[in-house]
Tab-separated table of C-alpha atoms and ligand atoms in Angstrom:
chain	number	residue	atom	x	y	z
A	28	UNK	CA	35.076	270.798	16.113
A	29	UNK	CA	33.574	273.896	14.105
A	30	UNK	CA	29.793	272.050	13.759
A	31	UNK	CA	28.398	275.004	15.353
A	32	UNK	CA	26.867	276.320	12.141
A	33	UNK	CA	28.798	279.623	13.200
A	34	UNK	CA	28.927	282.684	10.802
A	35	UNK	CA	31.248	285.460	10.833
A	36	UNK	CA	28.756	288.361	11.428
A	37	UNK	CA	28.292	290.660	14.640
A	38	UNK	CA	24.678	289.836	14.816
A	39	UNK	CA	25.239	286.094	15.141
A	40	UNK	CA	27.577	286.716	18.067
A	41	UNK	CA	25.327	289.004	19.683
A	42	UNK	CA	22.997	286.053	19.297
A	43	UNK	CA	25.217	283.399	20.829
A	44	UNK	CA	25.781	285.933	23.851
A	45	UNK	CA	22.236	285.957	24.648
A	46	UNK	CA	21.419	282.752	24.908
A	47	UNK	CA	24.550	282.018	26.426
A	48	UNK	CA	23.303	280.901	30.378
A	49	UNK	CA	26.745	282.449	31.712
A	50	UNK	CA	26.746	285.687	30.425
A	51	UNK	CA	25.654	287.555	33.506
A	52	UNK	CA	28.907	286.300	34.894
A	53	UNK	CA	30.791	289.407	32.848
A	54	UNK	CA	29.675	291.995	35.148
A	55	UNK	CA	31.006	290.332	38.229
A	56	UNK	CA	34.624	290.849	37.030
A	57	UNK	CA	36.380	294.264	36.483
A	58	UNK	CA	37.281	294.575	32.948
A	59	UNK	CA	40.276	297.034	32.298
A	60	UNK	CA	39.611	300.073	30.477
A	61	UNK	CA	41.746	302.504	28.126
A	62	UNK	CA	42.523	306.303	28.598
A	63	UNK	CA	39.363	306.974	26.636
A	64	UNK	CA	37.099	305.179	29.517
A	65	UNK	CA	36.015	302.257	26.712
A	66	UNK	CA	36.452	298.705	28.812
A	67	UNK	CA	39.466	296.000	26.494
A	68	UNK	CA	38.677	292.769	24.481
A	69	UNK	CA	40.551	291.180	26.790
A	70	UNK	CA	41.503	287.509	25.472
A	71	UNK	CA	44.497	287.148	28.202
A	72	UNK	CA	43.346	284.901	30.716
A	73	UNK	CA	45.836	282.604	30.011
A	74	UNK	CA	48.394	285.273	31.441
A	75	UNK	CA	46.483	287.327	34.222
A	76	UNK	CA	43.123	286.720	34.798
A	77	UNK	CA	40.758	289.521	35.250
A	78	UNK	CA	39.456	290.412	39.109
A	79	UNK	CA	36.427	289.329	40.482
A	80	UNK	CA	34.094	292.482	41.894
A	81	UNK	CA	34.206	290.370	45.019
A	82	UNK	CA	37.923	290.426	45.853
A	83	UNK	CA	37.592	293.482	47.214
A	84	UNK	CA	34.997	292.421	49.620
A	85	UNK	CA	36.978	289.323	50.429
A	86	UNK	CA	39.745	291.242	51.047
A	87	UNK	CA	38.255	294.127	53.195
A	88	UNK	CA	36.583	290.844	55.506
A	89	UNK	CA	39.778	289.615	56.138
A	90	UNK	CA	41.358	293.729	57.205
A	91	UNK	CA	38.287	293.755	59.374
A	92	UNK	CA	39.172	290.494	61.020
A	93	UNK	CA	42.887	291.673	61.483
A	94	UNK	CA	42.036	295.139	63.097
A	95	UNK	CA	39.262	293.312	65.148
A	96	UNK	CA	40.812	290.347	66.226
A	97	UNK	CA	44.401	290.681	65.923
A	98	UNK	CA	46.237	287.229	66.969
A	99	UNK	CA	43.095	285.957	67.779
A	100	UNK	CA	41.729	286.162	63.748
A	101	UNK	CA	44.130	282.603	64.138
A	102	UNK	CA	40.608	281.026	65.306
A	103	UNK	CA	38.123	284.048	65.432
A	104	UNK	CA	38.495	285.277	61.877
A	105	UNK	CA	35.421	284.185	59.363
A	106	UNK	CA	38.049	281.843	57.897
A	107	UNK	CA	40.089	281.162	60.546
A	108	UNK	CA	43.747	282.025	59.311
A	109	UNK	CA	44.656	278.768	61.645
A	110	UNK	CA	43.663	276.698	58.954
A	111	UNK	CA	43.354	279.427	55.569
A	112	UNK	CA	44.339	276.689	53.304
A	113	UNK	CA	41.820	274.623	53.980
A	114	UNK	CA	39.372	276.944	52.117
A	115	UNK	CA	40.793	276.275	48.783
A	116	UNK	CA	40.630	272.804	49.594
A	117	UNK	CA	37.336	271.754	47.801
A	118	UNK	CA	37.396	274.004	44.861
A	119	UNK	CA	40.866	273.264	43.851
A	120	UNK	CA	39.802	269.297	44.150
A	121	UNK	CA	37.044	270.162	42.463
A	122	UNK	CA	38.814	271.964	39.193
A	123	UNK	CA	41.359	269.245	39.127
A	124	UNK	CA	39.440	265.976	40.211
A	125	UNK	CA	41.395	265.193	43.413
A	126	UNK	CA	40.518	264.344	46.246
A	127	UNK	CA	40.782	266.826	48.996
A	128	UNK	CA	43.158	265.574	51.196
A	129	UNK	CA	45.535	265.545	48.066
A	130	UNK	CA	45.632	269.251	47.324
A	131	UNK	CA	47.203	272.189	49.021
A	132	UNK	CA	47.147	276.237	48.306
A	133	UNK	CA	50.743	277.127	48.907
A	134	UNK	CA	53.674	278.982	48.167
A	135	UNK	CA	54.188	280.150	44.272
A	136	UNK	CA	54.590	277.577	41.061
A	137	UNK	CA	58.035	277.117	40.628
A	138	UNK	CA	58.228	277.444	44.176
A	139	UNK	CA	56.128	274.135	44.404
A	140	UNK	CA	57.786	272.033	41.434
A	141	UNK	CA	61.130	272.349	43.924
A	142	UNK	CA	59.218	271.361	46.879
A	143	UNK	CA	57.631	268.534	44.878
A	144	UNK	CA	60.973	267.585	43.117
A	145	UNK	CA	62.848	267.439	46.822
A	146	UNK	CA	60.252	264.664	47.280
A	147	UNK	CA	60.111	262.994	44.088
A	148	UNK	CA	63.273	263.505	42.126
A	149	UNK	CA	65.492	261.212	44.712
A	150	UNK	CA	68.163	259.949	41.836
A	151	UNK	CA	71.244	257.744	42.228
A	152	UNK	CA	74.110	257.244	39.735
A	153	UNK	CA	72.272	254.984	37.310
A	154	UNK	CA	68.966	256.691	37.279
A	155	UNK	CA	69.284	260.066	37.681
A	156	UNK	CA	67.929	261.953	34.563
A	157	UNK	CA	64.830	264.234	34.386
A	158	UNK	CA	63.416	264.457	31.061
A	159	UNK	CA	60.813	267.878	30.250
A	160	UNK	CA	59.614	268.766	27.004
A	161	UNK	CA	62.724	271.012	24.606
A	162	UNK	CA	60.362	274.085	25.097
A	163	UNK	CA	59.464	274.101	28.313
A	164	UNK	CA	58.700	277.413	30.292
A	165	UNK	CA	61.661	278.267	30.968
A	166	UNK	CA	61.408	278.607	34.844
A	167	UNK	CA	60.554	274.435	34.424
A	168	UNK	CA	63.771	274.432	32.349
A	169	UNK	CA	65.464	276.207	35.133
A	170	UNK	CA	63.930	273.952	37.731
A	171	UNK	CA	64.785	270.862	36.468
A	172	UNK	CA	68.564	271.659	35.588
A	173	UNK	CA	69.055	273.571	39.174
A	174	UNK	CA	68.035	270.372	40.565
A	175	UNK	CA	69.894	268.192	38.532
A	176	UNK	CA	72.785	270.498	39.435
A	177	UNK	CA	72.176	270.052	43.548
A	178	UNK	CA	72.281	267.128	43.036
A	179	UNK	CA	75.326	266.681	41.435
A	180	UNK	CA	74.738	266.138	37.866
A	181	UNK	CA	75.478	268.414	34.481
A	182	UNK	CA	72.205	269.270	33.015
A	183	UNK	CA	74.218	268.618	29.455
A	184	UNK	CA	73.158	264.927	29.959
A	185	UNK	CA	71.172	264.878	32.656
A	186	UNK	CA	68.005	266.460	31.167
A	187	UNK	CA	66.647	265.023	28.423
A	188	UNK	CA	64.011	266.937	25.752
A	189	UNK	CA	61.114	265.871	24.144
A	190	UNK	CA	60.564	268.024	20.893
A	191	UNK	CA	57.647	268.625	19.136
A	192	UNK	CA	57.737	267.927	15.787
A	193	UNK	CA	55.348	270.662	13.267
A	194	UNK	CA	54.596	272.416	16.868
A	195	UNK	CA	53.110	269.647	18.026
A	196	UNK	CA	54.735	267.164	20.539
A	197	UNK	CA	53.504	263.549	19.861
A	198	UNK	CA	53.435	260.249	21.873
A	199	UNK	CA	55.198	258.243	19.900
A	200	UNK	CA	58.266	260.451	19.937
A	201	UNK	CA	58.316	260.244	24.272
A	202	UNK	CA	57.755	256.580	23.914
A	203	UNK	CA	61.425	256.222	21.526
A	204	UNK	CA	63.054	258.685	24.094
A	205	UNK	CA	61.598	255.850	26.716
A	206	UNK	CA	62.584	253.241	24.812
A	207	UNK	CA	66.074	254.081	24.804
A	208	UNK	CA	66.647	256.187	28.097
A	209	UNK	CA	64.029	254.848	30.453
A	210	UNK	CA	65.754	252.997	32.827
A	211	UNK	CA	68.289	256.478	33.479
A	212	UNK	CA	65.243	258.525	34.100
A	213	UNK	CA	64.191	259.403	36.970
A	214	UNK	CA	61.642	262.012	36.516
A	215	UNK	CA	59.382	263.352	33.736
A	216	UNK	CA	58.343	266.800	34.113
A	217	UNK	CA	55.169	267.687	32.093
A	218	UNK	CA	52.593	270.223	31.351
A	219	UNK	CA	49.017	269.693	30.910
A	220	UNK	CA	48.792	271.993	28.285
A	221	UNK	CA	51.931	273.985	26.537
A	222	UNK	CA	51.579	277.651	27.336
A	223	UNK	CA	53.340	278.237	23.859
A	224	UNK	CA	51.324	276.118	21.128
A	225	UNK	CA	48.408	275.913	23.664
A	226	UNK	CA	48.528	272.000	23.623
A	227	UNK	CA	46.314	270.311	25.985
A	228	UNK	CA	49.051	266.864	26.303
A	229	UNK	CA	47.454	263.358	26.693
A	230	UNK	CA	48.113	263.533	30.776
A	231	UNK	CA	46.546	260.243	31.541
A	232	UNK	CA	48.532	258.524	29.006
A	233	UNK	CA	51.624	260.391	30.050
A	234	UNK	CA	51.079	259.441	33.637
A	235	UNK	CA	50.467	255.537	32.829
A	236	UNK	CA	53.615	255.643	30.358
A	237	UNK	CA	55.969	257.021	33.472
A	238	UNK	CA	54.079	254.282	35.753
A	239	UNK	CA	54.747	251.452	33.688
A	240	UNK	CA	58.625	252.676	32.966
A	241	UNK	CA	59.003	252.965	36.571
A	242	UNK	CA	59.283	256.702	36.532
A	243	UNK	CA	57.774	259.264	38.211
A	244	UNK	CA	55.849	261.883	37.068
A	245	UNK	CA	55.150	265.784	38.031
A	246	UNK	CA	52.484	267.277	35.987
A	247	UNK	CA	53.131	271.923	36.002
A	248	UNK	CA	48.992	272.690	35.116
A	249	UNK	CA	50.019	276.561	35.084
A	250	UNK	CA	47.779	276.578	32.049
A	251	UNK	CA	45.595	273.838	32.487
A	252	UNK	CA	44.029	274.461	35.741
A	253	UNK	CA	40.660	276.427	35.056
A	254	UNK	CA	40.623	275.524	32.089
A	255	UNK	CA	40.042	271.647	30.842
A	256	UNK	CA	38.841	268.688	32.118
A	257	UNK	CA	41.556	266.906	34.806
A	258	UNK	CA	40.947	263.792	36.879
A	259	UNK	CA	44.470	263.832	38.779
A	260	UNK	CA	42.987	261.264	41.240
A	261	UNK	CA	42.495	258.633	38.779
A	262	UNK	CA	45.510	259.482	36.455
A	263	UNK	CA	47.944	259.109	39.246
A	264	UNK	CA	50.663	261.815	38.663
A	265	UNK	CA	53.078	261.423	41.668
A	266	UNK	CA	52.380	265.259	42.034
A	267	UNK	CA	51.321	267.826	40.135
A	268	UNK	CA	51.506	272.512	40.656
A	269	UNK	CA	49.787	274.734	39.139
A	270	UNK	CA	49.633	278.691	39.770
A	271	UNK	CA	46.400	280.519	40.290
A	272	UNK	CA	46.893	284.129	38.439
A	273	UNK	CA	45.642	282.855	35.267
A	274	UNK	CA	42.204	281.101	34.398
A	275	UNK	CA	41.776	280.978	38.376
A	276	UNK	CA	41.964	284.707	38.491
A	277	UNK	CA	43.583	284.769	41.551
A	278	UNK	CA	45.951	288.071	40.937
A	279	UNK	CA	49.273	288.826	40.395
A	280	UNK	CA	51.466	286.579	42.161
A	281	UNK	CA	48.859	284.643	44.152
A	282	UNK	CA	48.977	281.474	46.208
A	283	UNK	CA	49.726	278.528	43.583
A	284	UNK	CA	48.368	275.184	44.380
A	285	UNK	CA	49.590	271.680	44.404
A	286	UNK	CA	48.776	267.719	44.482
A	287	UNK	CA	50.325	264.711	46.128
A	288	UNK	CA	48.692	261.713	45.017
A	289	UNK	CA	47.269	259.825	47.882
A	290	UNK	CA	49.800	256.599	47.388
A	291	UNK	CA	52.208	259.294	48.946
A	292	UNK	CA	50.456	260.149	52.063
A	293	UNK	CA	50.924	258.765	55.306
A	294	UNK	CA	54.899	258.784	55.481
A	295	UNK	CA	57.274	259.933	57.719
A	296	UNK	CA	58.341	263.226	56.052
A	297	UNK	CA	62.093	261.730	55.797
A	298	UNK	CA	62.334	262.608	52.065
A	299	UNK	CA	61.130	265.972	51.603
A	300	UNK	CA	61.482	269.749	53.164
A	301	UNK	CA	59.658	270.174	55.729
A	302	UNK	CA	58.127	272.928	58.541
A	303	UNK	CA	56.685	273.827	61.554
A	304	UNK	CA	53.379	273.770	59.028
A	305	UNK	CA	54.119	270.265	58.355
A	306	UNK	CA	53.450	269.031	61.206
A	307	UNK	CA	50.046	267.563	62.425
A	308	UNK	CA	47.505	270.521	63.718
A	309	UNK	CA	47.387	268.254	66.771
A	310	UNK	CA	50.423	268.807	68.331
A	311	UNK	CA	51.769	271.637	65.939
A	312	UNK	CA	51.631	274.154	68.840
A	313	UNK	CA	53.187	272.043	71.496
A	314	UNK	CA	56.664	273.452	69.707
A	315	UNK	CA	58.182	270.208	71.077
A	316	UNK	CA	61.833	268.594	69.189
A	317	UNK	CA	59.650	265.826	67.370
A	318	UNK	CA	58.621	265.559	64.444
A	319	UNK	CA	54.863	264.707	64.020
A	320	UNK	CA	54.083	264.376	60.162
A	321	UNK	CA	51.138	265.573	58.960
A	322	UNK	CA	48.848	262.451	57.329
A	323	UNK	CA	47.949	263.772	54.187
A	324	UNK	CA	48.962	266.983	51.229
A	325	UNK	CA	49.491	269.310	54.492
A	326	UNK	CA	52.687	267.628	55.103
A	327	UNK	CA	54.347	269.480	52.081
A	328	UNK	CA	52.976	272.633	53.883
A	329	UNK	CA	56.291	274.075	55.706
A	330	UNK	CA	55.148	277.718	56.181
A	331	UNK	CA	51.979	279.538	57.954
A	332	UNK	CA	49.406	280.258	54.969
A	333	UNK	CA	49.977	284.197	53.341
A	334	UNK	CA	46.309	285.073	53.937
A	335	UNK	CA	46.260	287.790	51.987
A	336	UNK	CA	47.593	286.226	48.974
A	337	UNK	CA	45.193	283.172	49.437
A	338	UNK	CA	42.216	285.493	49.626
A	339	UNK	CA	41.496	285.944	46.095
A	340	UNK	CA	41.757	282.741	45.088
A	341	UNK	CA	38.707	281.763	47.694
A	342	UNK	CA	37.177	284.262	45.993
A	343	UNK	CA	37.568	283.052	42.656
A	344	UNK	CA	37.029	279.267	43.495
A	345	UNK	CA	33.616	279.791	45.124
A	346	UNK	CA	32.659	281.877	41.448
A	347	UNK	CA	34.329	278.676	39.746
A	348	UNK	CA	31.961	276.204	41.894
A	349	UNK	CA	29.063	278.379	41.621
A	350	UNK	CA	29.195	278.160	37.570
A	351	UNK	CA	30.240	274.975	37.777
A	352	UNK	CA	32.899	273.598	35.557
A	353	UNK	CA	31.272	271.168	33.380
A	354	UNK	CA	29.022	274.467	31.819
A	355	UNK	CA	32.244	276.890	31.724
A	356	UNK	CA	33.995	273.826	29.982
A	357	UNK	CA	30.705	273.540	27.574
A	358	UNK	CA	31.152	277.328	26.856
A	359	UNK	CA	34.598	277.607	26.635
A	360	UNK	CA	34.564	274.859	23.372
A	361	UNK	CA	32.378	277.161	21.568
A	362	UNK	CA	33.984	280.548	22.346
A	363	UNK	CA	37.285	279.164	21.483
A	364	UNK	CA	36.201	277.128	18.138
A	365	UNK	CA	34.119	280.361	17.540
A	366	UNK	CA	37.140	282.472	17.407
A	367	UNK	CA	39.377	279.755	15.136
A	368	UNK	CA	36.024	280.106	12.295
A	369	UNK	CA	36.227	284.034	12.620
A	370	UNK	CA	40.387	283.302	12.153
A	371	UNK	CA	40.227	280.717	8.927
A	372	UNK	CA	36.884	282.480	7.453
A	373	UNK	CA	38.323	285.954	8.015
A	374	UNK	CA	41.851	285.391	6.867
A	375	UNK	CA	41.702	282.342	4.782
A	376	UNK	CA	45.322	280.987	5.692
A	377	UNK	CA	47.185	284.404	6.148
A	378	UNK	CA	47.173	283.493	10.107
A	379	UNK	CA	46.480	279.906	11.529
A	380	UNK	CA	45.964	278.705	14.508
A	381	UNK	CA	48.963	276.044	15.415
A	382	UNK	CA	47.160	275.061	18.246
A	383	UNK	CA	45.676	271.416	17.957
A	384	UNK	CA	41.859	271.548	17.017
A	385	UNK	CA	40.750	268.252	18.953
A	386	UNK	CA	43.365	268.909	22.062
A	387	UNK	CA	43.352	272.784	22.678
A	388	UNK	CA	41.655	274.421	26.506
A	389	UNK	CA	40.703	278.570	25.551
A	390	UNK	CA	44.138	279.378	23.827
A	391	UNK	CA	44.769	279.724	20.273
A	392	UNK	CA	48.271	280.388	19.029
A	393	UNK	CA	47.794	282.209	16.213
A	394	UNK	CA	50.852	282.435	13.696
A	395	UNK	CA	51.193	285.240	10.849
A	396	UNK	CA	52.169	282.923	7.921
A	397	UNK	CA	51.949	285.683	5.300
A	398	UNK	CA	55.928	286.722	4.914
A	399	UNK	CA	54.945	290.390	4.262
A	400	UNK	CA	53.518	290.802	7.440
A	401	UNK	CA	55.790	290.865	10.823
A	402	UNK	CA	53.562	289.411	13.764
A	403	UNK	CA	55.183	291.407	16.337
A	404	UNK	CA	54.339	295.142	14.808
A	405	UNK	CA	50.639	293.305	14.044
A	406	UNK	CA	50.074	292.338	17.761
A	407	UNK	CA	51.754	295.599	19.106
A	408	UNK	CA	48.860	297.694	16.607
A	409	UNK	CA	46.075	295.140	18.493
A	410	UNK	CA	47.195	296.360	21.920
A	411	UNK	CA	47.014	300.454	20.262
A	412	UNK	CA	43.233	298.987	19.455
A	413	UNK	CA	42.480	298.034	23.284
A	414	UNK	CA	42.693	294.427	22.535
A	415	UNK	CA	44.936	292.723	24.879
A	416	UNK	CA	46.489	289.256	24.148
A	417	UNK	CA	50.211	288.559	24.672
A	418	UNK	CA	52.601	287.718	22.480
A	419	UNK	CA	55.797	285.448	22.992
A	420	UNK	CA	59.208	284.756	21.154
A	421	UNK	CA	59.610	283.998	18.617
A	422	UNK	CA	56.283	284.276	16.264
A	423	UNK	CA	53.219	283.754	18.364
A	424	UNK	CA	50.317	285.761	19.279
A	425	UNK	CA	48.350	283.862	22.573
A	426	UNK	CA	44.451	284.826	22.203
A	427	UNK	CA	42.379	283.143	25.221
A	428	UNK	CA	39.063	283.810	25.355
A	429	UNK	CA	37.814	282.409	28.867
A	430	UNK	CA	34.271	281.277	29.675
A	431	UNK	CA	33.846	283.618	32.619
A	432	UNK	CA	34.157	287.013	31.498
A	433	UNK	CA	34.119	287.526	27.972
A	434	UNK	CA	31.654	287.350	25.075
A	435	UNK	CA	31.519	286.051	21.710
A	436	UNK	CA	31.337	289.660	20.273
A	437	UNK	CA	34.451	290.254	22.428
A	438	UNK	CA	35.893	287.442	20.205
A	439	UNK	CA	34.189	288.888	16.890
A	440	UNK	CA	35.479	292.434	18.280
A	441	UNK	CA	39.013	290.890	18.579
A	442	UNK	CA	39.027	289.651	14.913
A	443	UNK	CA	37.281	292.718	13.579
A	444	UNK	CA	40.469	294.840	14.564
A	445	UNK	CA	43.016	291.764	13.651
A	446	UNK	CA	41.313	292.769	10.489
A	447	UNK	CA	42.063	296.680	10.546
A	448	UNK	CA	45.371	295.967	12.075
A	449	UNK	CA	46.295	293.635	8.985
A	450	UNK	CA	45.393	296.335	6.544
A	451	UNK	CA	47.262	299.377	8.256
A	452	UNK	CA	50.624	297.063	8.402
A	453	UNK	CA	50.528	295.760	4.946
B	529	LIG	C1	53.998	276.788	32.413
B	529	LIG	C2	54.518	277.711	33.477
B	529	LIG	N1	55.401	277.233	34.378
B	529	LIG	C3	55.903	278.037	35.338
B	529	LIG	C4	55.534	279.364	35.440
B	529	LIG	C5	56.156	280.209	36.504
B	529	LIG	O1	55.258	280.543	37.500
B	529	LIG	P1	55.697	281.259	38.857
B	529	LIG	O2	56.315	282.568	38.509
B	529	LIG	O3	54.398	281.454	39.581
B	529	LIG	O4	56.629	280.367	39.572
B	529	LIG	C6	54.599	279.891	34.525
B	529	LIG	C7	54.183	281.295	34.595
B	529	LIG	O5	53.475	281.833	33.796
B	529	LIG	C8	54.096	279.034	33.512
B	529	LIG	O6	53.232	279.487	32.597
């Protein structure tokens, strides 16, 4: 992927940054800055993205509408809170390739894999198993065992793990575990791209393996979303959840999102949790004893929408759709491959990147492999240098350099003081 002619000095990335048609997104984000007043290379967008300048304003219109309107903000409000979700509606179809009746802004990630699985983990005695890849997030871990659990099973055979094998997980190994366990699974539970090794996985593939095996299939996007190319539509995952703090710099904690392929739609609501939210807008208010489904992704909505919460993620998915994705994708290839030169030129094999070169989104998982050096005290120095990554158990420093907001010289910048850092720890 490096055939970008790229060379590792600051007046080349200077160069890059001004012909680069998105850089006048930068200054419509608020970039930390350090006790000093100087703003961070911040490469951590794959943790917290950074806030948009118009949150605030967001924000402050929907106070406004509260203080004016009261109750009546329900239909009076600029975005009617009646129907908040709805706002998200089109740009989260948009970033994922959906259609819009098979998204919904709700509730929190793992929040949304259980509401999912209560739909579409419904095992009996033969086939019963979930299977999730052996280093999952751990709140998927969690997930998947708790249900496994309610529903009566040990996790000790009940979930089954796909390892990668050099940090890497590869299709051949799922299709063995298939093979043999297929017909006892009942659920695969996926990423679209490992938040550890920064893997982008083969979804579509994934998605027509579980079809074929009769299984279905929940896809977590936490760190694809924002990020690469999806087409959830036309892969058919039976559902999919992603949160919206990260790439989608939503905020801390913000409204997650999630997908119910259309096959789904149009049922009863007997299989799954449901709400006074679930039910059809039509008669919703009529507070009768019957249940009146709603026909599409709104039927896995149980609870009123947390405005608030939801706010900056409207905020954020108009930027998205005013950038478009297709040029932030086009950007983010180069920033990222951009940053692995700087790494292999700079360091020549004292840190690599284990992140797949020809299936990676911004992340590169960078690995100290020089045994004098201890990657921990290196990426602890990098924060003292206001450059914020994040590091995570046992050996791996994240670096995500993300289309919207940050530069190449913030990635030259970054390497630059990988470079200082090295020297002062050796
Ligand atoms: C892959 C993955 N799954 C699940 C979660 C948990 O998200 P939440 O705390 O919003 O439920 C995260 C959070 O970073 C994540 O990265």
């Amino acid at each position: 992927m490096n055939n970008f002619n790229f060379k590792n000095e600051r007046g080349f990335a200077q160069d890059l940054d001004k012909n680069d048609p998105l850089n006048h997104y930068r200054s419509k984000f608020l970039l930390p800055q350090n006790k000093n007043g100087y703003s961070c290379v911040y490469l951590c967008g794959n943790s917290l993205g950074l806030q948009p300048n118009t949150t605030k304003q967001y924000l402050e219109e929907e106070l406004n509408d509260w203080s004016k309107y009261g109750v009546h903000g329900h239909t009076k409000a600029k975005r009617p809170w009646l129907t908040y979700h709805l706002q998200a509606r089109e740009g989260f179809a948009e970033l994922t390739g959906s259609k819009e009746c098979e998204v919904i802004a709700m509730n929190t990630l793992t929040v949304n894999l259980h509401m999912l699985m209560a739909s579409f983990y419904r095992p009996n005695k033969k086939k019963f198993k979930i299977l999730i890849e052996s280093t999952a997030f751990p709140s998927d871990r969690f997930a998947a065992e708790s249900q496994l659990r309610l529903h009566g099973f040990d996790p000790k055979n009940g979930l089954i793990e796909w390892s990668p094998r050099n940090d890497e997980l590869h299709i051949e190994d799922l299709k063995n575990i298939l093979d043999k366990e297929g017909e006892n699974i009942a659920l695969i539970l996926i990423p679209g791209i490992q938040y550890y090794s920064g893997q982008t996985l083969p979804m579509k593939e994934l998605c027509q393996l579980a079809k074929n095996s009769g299984i279905k299939i929940g896809l977590d996007l936490a760190h694809a979303v924002g990020n690469v190319e999806l087409e959830l539509h036309e892969w058919e995952p039976d559902f999919a959840a992603w949160c919206t703090y990260k790439y989608l710099n939503g905020g801390p904690g913000s409204v997650g999102g999630a997908f119910i392929h259309e096959r789904h739609h149009g049922n009863d609501g007997s299989e799954q949790l449901l709400g006074w939210w679930s039910n059809d807008l039509s008669t919703r208010f009529e507070m009768g004893t019957t249940f009146s489904p709603a026909a599409d992704a709104d039927l896995w909505q149980v609870s009123n929408p947390p405005v608030f919460s939801l706010t900056p993620v409207i905020a954020s998915l108009h930027m998205f759709q005013e950038a478009t994705f297709k040029k932030l994708r086009k950007k983010s290839i180069q920033l990222t491959s951009y940053m692995d030169f700087l790494i292999q030129d700079t360091f020549n094999g004292q840190i690599e990147s284990i992140t797949p070169l020809f299936n990676r989104g911004c992340q590169l998982s960078l690995v100290i492999r020089d045994s004098s050096l201890k990657g921990k005290e290196i990426f602890y120095s990098l924060t003292e240098k206001n450059v914020i990554g994040d590091w995570r158990e046992p050996n791996v420093i994240r670096m995500a350099p993300t289309p919207l907001y940050n530069s190449y010289e913030d990635v030259f910048e970054f390497v630059e003081r990988l470079k200082t850092s090295i020297h002062e720890n050796l």
